[in-house]
PDB file of C-alpha atoms in Angstrom:
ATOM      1  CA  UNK A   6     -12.293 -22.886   5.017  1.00  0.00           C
ATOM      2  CA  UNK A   7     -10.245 -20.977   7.239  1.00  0.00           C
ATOM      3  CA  UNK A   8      -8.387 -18.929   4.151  1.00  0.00           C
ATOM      4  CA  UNK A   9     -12.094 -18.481   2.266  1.00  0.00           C
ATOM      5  CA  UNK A  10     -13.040 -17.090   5.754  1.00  0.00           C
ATOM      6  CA  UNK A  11     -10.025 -14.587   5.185  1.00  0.00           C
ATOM      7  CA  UNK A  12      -9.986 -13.879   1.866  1.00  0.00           C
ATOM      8  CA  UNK A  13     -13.615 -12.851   2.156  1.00  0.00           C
ATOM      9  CA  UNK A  14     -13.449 -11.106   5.233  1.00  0.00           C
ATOM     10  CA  UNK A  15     -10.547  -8.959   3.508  1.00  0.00           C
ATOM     11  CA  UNK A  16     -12.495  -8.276   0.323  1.00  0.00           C
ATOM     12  CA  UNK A  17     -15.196  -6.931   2.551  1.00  0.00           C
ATOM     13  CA  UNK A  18     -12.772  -5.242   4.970  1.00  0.00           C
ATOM     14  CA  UNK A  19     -11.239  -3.011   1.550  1.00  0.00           C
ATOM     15  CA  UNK A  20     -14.793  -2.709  -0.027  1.00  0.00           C
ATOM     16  CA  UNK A  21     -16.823  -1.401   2.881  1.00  0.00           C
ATOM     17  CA  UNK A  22     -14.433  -0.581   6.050  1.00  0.00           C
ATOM     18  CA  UNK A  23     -12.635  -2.742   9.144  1.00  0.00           C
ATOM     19  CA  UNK A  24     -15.378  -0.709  11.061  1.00  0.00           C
ATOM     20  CA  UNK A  25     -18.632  -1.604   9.500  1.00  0.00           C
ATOM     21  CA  UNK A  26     -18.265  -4.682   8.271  1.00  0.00           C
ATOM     22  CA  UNK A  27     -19.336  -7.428  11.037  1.00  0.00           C
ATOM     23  CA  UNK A  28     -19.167 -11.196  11.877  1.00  0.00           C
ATOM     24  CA  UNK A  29     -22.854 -11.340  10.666  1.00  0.00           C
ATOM     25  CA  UNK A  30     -22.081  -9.522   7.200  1.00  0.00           C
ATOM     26  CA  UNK A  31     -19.387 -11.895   6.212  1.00  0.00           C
ATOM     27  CA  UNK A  32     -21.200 -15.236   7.555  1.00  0.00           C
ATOM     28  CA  UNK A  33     -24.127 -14.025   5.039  1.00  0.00           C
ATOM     29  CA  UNK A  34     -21.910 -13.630   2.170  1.00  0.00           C
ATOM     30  CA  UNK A  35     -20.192 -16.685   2.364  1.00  0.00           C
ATOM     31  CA  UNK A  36     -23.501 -18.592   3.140  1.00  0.00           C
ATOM     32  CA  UNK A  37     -22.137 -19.904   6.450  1.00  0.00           C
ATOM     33  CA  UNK A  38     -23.329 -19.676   9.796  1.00  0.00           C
ATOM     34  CA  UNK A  39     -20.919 -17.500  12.197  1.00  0.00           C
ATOM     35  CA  UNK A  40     -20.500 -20.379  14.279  1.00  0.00           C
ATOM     36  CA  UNK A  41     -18.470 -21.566  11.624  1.00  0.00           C
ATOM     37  CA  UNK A  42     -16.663 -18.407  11.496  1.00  0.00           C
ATOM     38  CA  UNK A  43     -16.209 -18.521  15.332  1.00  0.00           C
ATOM     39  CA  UNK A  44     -14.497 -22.055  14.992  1.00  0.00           C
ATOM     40  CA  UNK A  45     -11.478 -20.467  13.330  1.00  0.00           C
ATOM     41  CA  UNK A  46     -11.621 -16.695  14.615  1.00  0.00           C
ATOM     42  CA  UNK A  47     -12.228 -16.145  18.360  1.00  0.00           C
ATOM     43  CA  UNK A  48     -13.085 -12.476  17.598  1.00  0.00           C
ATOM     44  CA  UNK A  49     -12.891  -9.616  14.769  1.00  0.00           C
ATOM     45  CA  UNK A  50      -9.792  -8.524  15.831  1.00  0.00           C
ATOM     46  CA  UNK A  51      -7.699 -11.809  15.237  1.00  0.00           C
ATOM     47  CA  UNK A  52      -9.738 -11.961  11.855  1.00  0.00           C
ATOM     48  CA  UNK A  53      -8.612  -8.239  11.154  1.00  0.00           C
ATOM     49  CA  UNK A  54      -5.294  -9.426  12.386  1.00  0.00           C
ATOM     50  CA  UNK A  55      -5.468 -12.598   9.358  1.00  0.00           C
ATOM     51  CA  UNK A  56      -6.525  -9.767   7.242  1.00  0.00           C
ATOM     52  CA  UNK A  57      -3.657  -7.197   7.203  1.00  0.00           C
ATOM     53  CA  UNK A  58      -1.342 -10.260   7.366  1.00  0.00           C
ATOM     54  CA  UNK A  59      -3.007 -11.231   3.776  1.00  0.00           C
ATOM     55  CA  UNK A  60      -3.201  -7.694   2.219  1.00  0.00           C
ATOM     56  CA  UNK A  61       0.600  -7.409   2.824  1.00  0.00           C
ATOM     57  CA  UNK A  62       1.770 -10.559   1.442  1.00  0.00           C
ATOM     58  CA  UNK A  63      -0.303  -9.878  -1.625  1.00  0.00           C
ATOM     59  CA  UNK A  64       1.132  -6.324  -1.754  1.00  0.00           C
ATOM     60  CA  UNK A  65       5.372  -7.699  -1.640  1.00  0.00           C
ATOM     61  CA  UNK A  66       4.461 -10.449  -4.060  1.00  0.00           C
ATOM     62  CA  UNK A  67       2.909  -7.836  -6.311  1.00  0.00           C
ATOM     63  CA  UNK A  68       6.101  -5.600  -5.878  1.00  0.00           C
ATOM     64  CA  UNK A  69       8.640  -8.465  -6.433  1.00  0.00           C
ATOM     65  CA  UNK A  70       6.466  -9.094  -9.615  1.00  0.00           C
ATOM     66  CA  UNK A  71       6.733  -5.610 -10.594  1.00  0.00           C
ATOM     67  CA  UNK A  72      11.288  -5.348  -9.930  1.00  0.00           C
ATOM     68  CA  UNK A  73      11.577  -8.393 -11.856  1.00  0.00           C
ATOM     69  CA  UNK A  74      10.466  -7.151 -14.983  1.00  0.00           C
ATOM     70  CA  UNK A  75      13.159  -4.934 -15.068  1.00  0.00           C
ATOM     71  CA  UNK A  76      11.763  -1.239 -15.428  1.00  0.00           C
ATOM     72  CA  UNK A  77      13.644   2.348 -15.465  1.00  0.00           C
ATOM     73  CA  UNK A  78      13.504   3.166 -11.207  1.00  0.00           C
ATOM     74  CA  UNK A  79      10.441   5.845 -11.922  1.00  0.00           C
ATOM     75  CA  UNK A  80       8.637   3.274 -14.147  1.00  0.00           C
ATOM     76  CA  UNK A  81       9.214   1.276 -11.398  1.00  0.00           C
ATOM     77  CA  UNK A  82       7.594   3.279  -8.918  1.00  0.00           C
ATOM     78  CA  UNK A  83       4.586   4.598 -11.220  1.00  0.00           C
ATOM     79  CA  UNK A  84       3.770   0.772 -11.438  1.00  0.00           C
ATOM     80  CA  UNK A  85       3.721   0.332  -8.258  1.00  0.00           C
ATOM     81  CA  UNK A  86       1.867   3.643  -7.985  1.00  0.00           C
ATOM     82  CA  UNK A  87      -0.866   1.748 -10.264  1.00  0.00           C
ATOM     83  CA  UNK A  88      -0.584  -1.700  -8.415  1.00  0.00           C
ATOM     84  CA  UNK A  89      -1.893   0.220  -5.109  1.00  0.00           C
ATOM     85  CA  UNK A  90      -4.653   2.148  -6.977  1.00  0.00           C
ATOM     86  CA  UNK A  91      -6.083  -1.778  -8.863  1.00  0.00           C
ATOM     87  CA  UNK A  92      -5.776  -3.191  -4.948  1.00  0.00           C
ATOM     88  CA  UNK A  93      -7.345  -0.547  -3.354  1.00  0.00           C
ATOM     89  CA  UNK A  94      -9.961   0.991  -5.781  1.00  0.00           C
ATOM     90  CA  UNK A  95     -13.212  -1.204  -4.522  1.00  0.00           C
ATOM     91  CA  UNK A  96     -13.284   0.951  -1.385  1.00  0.00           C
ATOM     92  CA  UNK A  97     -14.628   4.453  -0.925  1.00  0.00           C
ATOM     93  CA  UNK A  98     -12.709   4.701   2.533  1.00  0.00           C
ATOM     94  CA  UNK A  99      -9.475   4.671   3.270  1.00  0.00           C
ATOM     95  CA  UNK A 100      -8.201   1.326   4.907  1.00  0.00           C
ATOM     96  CA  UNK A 101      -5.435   2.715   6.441  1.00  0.00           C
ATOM     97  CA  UNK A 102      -7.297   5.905   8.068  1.00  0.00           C
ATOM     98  CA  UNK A 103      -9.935   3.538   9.100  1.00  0.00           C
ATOM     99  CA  UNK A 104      -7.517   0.942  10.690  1.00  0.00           C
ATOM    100  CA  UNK A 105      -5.868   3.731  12.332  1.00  0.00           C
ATOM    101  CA  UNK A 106      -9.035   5.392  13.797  1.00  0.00           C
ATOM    102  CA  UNK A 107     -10.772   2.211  15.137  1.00  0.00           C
ATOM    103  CA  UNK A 108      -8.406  -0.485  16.018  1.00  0.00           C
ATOM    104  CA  UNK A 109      -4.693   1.541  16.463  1.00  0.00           C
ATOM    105  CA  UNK A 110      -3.097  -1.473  18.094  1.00  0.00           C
ATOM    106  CA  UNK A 111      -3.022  -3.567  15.186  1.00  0.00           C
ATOM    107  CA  UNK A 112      -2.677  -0.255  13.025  1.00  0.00           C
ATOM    108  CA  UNK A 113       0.759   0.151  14.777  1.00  0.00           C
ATOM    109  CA  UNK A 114       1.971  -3.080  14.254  1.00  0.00           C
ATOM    110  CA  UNK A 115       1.040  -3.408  10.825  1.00  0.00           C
ATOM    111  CA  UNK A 116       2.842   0.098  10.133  1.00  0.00           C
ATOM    112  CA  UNK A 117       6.286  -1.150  12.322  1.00  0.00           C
ATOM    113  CA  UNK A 118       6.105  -3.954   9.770  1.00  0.00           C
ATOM    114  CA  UNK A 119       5.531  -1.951   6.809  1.00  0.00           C
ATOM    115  CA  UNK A 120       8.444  -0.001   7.574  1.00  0.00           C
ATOM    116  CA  UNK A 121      11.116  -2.416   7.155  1.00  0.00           C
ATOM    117  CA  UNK A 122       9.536  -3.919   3.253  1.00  0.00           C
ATOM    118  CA  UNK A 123       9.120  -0.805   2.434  1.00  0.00           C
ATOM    119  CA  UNK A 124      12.652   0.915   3.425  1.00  0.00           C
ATOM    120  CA  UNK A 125      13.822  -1.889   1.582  1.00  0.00           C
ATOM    121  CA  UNK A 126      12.188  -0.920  -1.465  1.00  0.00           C
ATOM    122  CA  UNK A 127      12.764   2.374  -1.573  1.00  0.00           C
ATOM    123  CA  UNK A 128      16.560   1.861  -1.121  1.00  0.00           C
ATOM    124  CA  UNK A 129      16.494  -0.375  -3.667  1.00  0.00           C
ATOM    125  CA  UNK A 130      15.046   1.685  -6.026  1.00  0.00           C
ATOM    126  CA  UNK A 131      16.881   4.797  -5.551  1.00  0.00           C
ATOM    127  CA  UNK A 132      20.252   2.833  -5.776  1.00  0.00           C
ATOM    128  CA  UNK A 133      18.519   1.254  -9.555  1.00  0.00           C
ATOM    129  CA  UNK A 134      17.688   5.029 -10.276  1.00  0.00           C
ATOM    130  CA  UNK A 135      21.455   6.530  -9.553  1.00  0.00           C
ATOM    131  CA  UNK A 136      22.861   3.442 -11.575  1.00  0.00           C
ATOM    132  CA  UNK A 137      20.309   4.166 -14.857  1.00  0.00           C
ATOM    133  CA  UNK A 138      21.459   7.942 -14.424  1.00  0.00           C
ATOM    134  CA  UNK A 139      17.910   8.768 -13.593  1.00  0.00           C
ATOM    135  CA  UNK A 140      18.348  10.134 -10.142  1.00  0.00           C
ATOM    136  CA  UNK A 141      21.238  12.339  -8.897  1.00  0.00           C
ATOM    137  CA  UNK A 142      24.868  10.282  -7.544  1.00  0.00           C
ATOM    138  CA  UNK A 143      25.143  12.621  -4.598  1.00  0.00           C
ATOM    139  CA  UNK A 144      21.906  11.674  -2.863  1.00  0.00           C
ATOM    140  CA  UNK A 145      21.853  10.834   0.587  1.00  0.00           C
ATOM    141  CA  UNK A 146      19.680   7.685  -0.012  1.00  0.00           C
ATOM    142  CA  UNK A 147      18.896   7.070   3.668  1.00  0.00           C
ATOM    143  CA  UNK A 148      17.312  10.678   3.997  1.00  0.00           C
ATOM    144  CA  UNK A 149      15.381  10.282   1.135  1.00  0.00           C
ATOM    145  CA  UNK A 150      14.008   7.095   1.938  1.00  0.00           C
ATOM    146  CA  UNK A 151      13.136   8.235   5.235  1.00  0.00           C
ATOM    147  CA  UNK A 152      11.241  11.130   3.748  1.00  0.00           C
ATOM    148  CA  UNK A 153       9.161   9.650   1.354  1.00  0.00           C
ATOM    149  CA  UNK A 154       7.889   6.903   3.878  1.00  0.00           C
ATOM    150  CA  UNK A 155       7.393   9.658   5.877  1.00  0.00           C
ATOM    151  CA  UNK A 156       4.666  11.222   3.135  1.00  0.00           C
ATOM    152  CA  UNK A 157       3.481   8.535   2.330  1.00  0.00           C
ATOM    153  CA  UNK A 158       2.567   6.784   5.554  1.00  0.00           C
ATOM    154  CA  UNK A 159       1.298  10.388   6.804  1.00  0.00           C
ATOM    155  CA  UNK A 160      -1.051  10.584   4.145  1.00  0.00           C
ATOM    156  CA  UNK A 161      -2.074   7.150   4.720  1.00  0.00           C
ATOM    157  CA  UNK A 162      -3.198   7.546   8.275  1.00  0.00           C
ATOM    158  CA  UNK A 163      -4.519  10.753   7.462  1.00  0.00           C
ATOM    159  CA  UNK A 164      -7.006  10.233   4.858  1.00  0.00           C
ATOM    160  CA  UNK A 165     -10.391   9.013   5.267  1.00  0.00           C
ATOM    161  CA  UNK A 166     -11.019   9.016   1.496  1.00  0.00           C
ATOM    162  CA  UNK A 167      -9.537   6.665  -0.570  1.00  0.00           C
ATOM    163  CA  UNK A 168      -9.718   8.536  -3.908  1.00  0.00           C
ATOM    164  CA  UNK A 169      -8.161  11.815  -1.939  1.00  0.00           C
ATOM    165  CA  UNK A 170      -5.462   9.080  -0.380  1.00  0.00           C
ATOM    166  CA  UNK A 171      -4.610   7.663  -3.819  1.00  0.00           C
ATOM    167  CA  UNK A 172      -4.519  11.360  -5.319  1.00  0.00           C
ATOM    168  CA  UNK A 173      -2.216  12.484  -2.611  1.00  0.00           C
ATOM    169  CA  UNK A 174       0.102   9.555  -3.137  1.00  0.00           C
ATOM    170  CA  UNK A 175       0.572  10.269  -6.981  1.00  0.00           C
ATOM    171  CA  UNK A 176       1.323  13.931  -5.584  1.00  0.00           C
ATOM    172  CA  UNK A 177       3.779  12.675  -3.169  1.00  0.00           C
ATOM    173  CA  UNK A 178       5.867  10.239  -5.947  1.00  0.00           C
ATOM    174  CA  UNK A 179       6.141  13.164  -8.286  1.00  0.00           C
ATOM    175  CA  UNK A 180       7.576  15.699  -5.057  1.00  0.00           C
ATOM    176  CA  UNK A 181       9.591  12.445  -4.317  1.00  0.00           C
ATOM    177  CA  UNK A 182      11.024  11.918  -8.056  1.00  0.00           C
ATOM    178  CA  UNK A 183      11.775  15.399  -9.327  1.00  0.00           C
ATOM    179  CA  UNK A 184      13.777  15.888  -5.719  1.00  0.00           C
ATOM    180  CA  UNK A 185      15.695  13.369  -6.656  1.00  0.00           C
ATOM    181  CA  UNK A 186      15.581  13.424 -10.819  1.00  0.00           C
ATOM    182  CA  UNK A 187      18.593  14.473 -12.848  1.00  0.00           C
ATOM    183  CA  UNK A 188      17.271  15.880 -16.220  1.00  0.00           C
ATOM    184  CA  UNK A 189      16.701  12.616 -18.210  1.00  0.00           C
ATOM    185  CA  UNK A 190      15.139  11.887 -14.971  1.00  0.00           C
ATOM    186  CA  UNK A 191      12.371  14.858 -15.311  1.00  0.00           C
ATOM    187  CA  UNK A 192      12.027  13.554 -19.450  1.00  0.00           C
ATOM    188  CA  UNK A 193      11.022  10.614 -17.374  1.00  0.00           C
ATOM    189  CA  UNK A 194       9.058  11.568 -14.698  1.00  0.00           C
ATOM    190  CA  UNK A 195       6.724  13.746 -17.596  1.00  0.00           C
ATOM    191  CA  UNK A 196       6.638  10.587 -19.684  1.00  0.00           C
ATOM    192  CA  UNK A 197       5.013   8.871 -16.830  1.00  0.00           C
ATOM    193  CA  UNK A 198       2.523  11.574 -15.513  1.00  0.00           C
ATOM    194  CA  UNK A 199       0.866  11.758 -18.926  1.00  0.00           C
ATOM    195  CA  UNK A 200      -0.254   8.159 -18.304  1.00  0.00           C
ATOM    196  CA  UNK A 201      -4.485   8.461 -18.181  1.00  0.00           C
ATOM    197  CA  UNK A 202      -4.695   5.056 -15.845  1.00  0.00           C
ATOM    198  CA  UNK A 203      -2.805   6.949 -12.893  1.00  0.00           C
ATOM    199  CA  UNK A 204      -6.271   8.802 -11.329  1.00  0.00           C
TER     200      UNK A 204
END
């Protein structure tokens, strides 16, 4: 019951907001009192908590699913790129922005966490990308790691719209990739940007 309680609450939380979605709201659409709710979750915050915890488990399995198939380093990324857009594409308003706004505690831990997966794949994926001849064998990989989370996170906590957010993001890989592309990198890169399921 406890991981229903969670997997709803988080399917609301992406759909409608962490702000506006209540104790009451997911009790109804389980068809559970919020007693029951109470039993396992003192208050919203721990279930918020429960939440993020979920979103970014599901977010590194999806990733590890998406290295092991063995794409070029910008497929890679674009498919990732599209992995975030399907997960996110219920809500009108940003999670991130909205985490950020109304509960910034758990906002900051859930970025401090972030940071370290995600360095990790970035790394990782420039390293593929200078192997495959895709990206440039002179790149300082830590700098460029550290500015794309940069961008990314920014726009993250930035953007209340979720449609602007993922817009921004595709923006923000392609400023990311052709910094980095050699020229069969940029043949690429255009390959991938004429994809219609992107926006």
């Amino acid at each position: 019951m406890k991981d229903k309680i969670i997997s709803k609450a988080t399917e609301l939380f992406l759909k409608l907001g962490f702000k506006s979605v209540t104790m009451d709201d997911i009790a109804t659409e389980m068809c559970i009192s919020k007693k029951t709710i109470y039993k396992f979750f003192c208050n919203k915050e721990i279930l918020i908590v429960e939440s993020t915890e979920m979103v970014h488990k599901a977010i590194h399995e999806s990733i590890d699913t998406i290295a092991a198939k063995n794409y070029n380093a910008i497929k890679e990324n674009f498919e990732i790129k599209k992995m975030f857009k399907e997960m996110f594409k219920s809500g009108e308003a940003s999670p991130a922005h909205q985490l950020k706004k109304h509960y910034p505690e758990i906002y900051d831990k859930v970025m401090s966490r972030e940071i370290n997966e995600c360095n990790t794949v970035f790394k990782q994926n420039i390293e593929k990308g200078i192997q495959q001849g895709l990206y440039r064998e002179n790149l300082d990989i830590d700098i460029y790691v550290k500015f794309y989370y940069n961008l990314i996170f920014s726009i993250h906590g930035m953007t209340s719209s979720e449609k602007e957010s993922q817009k921004l993001e595709l923006q923000a890989l392609e400023y990311h990739t052709r910094a980095m592309a050699t020229p069969s990198g940029i043949i690429e890169l255009e390959k991938q940007l004429q994809n219609p399921t992107l926006l």
